[in-house]
Tab-separated table of C-alpha atoms in Angstrom:
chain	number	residue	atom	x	y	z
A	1	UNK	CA	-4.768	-4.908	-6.912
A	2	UNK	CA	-7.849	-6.915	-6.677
A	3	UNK	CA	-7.917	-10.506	-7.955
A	4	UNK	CA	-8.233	-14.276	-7.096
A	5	UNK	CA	-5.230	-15.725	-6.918
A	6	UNK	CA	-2.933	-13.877	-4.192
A	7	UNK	CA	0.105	-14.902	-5.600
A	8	UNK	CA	-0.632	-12.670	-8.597
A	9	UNK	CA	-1.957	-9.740	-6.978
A	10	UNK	CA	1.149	-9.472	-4.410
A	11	UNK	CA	3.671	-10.329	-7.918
A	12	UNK	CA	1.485	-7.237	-9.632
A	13	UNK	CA	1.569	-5.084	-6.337
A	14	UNK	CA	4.861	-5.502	-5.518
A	15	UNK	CA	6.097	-4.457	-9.509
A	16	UNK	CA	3.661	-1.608	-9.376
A	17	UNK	CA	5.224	-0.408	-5.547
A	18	UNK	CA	9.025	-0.781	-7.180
A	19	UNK	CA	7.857	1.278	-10.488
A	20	UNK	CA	6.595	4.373	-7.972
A	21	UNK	CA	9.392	4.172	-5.732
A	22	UNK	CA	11.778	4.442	-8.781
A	23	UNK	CA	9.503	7.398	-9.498
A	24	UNK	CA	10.103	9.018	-6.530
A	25	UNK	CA	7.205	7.726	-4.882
A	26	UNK	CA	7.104	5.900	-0.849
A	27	UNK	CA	5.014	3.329	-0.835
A	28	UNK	CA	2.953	1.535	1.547
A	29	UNK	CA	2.562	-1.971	0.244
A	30	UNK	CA	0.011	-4.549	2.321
A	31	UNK	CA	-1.999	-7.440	1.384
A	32	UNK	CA	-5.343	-8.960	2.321
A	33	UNK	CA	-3.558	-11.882	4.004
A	34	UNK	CA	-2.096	-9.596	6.636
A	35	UNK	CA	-6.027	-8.587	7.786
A	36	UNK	CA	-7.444	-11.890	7.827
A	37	UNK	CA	-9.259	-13.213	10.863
A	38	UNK	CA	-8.011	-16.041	12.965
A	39	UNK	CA	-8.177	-19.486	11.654
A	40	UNK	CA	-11.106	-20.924	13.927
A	41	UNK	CA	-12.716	-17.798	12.600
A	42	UNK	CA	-11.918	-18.316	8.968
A	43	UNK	CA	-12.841	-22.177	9.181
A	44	UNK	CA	-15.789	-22.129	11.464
A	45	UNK	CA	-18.067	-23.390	8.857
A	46	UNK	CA	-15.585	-25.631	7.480
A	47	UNK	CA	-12.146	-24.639	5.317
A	48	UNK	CA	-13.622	-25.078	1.920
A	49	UNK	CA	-16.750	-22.802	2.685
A	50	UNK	CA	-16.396	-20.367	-0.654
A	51	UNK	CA	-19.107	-17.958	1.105
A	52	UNK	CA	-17.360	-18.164	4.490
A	53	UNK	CA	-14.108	-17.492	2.503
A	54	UNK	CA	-15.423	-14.045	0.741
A	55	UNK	CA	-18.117	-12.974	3.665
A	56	UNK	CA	-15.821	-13.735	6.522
A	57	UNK	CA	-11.743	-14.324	6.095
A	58	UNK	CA	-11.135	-10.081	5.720
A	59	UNK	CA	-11.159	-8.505	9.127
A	60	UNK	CA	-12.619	-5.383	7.317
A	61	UNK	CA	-13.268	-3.276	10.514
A	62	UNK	CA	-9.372	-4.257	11.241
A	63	UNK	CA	-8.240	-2.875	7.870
A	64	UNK	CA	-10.286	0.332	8.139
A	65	UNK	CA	-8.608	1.286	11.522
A	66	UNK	CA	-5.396	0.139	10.508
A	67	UNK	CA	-4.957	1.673	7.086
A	68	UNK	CA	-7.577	2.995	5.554
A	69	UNK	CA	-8.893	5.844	8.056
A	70	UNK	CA	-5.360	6.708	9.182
A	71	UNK	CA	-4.282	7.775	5.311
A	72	UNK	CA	-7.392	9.652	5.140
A	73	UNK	CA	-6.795	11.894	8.327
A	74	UNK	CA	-5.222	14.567	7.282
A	75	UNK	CA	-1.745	15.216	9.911
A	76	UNK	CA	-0.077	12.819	11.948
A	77	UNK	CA	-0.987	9.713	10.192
A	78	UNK	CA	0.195	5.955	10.933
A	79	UNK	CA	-0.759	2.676	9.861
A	80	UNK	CA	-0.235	-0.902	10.613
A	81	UNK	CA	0.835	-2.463	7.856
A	82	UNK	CA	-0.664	-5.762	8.889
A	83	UNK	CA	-2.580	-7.217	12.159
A	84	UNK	CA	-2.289	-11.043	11.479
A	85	UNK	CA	0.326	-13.919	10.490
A	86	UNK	CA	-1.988	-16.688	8.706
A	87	UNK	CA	0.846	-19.273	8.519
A	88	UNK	CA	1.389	-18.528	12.194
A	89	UNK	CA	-2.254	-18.273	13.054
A	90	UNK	CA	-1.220	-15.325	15.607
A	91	UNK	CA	-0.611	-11.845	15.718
A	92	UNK	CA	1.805	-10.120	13.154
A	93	UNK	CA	3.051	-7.814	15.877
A	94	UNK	CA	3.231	-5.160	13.754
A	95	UNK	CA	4.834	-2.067	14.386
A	96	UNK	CA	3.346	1.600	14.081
A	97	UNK	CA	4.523	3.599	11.029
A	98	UNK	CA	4.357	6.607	10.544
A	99	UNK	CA	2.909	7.691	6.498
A	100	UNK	CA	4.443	10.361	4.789
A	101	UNK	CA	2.261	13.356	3.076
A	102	UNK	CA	2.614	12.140	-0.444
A	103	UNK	CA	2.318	8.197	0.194
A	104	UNK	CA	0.581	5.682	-2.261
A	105	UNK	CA	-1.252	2.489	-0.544
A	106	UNK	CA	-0.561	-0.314	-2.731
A	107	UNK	CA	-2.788	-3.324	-1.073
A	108	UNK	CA	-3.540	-6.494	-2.906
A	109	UNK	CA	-6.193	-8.963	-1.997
A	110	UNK	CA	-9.448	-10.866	-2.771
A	111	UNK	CA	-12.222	-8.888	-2.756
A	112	UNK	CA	-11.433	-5.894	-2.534
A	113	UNK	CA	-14.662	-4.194	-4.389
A	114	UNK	CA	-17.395	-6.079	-2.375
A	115	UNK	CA	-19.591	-3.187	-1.182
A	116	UNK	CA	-18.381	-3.212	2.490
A	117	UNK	CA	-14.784	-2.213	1.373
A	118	UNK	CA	-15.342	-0.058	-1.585
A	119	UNK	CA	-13.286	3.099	-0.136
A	120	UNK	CA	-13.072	5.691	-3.169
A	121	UNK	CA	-9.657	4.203	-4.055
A	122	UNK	CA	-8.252	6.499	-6.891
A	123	UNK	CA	-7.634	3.616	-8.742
A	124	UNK	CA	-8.027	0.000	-8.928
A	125	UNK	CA	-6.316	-2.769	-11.000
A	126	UNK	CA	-8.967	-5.745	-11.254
A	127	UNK	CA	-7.507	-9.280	-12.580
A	128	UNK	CA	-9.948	-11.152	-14.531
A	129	UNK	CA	-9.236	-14.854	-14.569
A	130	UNK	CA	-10.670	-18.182	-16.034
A	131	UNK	CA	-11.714	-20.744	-13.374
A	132	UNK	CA	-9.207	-23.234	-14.920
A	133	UNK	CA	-6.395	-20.543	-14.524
A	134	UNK	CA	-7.417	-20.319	-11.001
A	135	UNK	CA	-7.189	-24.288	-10.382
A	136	UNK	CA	-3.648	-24.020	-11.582
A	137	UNK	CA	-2.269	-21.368	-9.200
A	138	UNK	CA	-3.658	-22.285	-6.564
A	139	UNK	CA	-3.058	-25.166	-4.162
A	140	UNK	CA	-5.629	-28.224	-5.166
A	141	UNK	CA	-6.774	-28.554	-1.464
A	142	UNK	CA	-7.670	-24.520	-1.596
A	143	UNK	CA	-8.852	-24.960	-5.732
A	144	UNK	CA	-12.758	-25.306	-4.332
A	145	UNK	CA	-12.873	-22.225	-1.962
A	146	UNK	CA	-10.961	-20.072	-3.821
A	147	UNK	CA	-13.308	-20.495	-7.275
A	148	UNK	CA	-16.581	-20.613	-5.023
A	149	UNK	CA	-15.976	-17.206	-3.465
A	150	UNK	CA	-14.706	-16.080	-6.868
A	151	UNK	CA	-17.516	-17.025	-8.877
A	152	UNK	CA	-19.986	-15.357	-5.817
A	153	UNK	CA	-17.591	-12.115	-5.994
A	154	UNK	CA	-18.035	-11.966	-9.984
A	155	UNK	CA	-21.944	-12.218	-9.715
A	156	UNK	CA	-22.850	-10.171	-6.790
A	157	UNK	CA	-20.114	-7.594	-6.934
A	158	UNK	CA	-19.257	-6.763	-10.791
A	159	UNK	CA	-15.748	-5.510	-9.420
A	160	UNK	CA	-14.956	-5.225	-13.533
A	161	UNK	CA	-17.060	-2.498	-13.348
A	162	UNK	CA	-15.733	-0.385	-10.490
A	163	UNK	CA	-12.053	-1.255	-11.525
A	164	UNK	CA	-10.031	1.284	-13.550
A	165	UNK	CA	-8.207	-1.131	-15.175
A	166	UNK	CA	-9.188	-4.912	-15.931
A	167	UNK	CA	-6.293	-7.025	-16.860
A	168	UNK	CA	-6.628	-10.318	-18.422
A	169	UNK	CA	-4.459	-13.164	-16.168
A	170	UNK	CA	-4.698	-16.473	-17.793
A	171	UNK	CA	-0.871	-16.428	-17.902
A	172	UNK	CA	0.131	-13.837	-14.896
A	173	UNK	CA	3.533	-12.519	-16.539
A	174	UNK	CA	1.375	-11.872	-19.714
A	175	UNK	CA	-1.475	-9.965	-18.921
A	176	UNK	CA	-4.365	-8.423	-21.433
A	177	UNK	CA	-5.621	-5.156	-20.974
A	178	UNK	CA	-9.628	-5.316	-21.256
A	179	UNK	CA	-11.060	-2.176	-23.145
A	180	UNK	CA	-14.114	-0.981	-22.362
A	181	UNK	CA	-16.852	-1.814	-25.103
């Protein structure tokens, strides 16, 4: 679940996780926010650096090791389900778990389709949304960042592209599908 405000992409994740566990599904459900770096990290070339906020906030090797490469070995898998706290600025502490054979990773995040991270995932919900949608949702001291790395992630990336589905969130609880021309 791939898009620019976090608060929709967990609200979108966290419907799509119930809707497959009331299909019978487990789920493994994780966000971006639990594989960021460290705040001096994040911040180190200021807190409103848009490139330093889609280059360098995702602790990508973390989230390879942690979840990624364990739910593609093929026995005995376990994941982390996060490595970091953000509002705590420390460790999650984080327990183990072990994955069961038929699990589906839910994770929903920024920038999930930049060309470091693009894993083969069988499929990808990407939420398209205006820069004045953006400035709404999100805090006004965060509104700068969050639309700089955004607008970066649209032009270099084209994650409409490699999404399977591109939703339309001017209004988050009244999406638009976007059909391929």
């Amino acid at each position: 679940m791939d898009g620019a405000v976090d608060a929709d992409t967990l609200w979108y994740a966290e419907h799509l996780a119930q809707a497959l566990r009331d299909a019978a599904r487990p789920v493994l459900l994780t966000t971006w926010r639990g594989f960021w770096r460290p705040r001096s990290l994040r911040y180190e070339f200021g807190r409103d650096d848009p490139d330093a906020y889609l280059d360098g906030w995702l602790d990508v090797p973390g989230l390879y090791r942690e979840v990624l490469e364990p739910l593609d070995a093929g026995t005995g898998r376990r994941w982390v389900p996060s490595l970091y706290d953000p509002e705590t600025d420390r460790a999650s502490r984080a327990r183990r778990e072990d994955v069961p054979d038929d699990a589906v990773l839910v994770l929903a995040g920024s920038f999930l389709l930049t060309n470091t991270l693009r894993w083969g995932f069988d499929a990808v919900v990407h939420l398209t949304t205006s820069e004045a949608a953006i400035r709404r949702r999100v805090p006004e001291e965060d509104a700068d960042r969050v639309v700089g790395g955004w607008q970066r992630y649209l032009a270099t990336e084209d994650p409409a592209d490699a999404a399977t589905v591109v939703l339309r969130c001017e209004d988050p609880r009244h999406p638009a599908e976007l059909l391929p021309d």
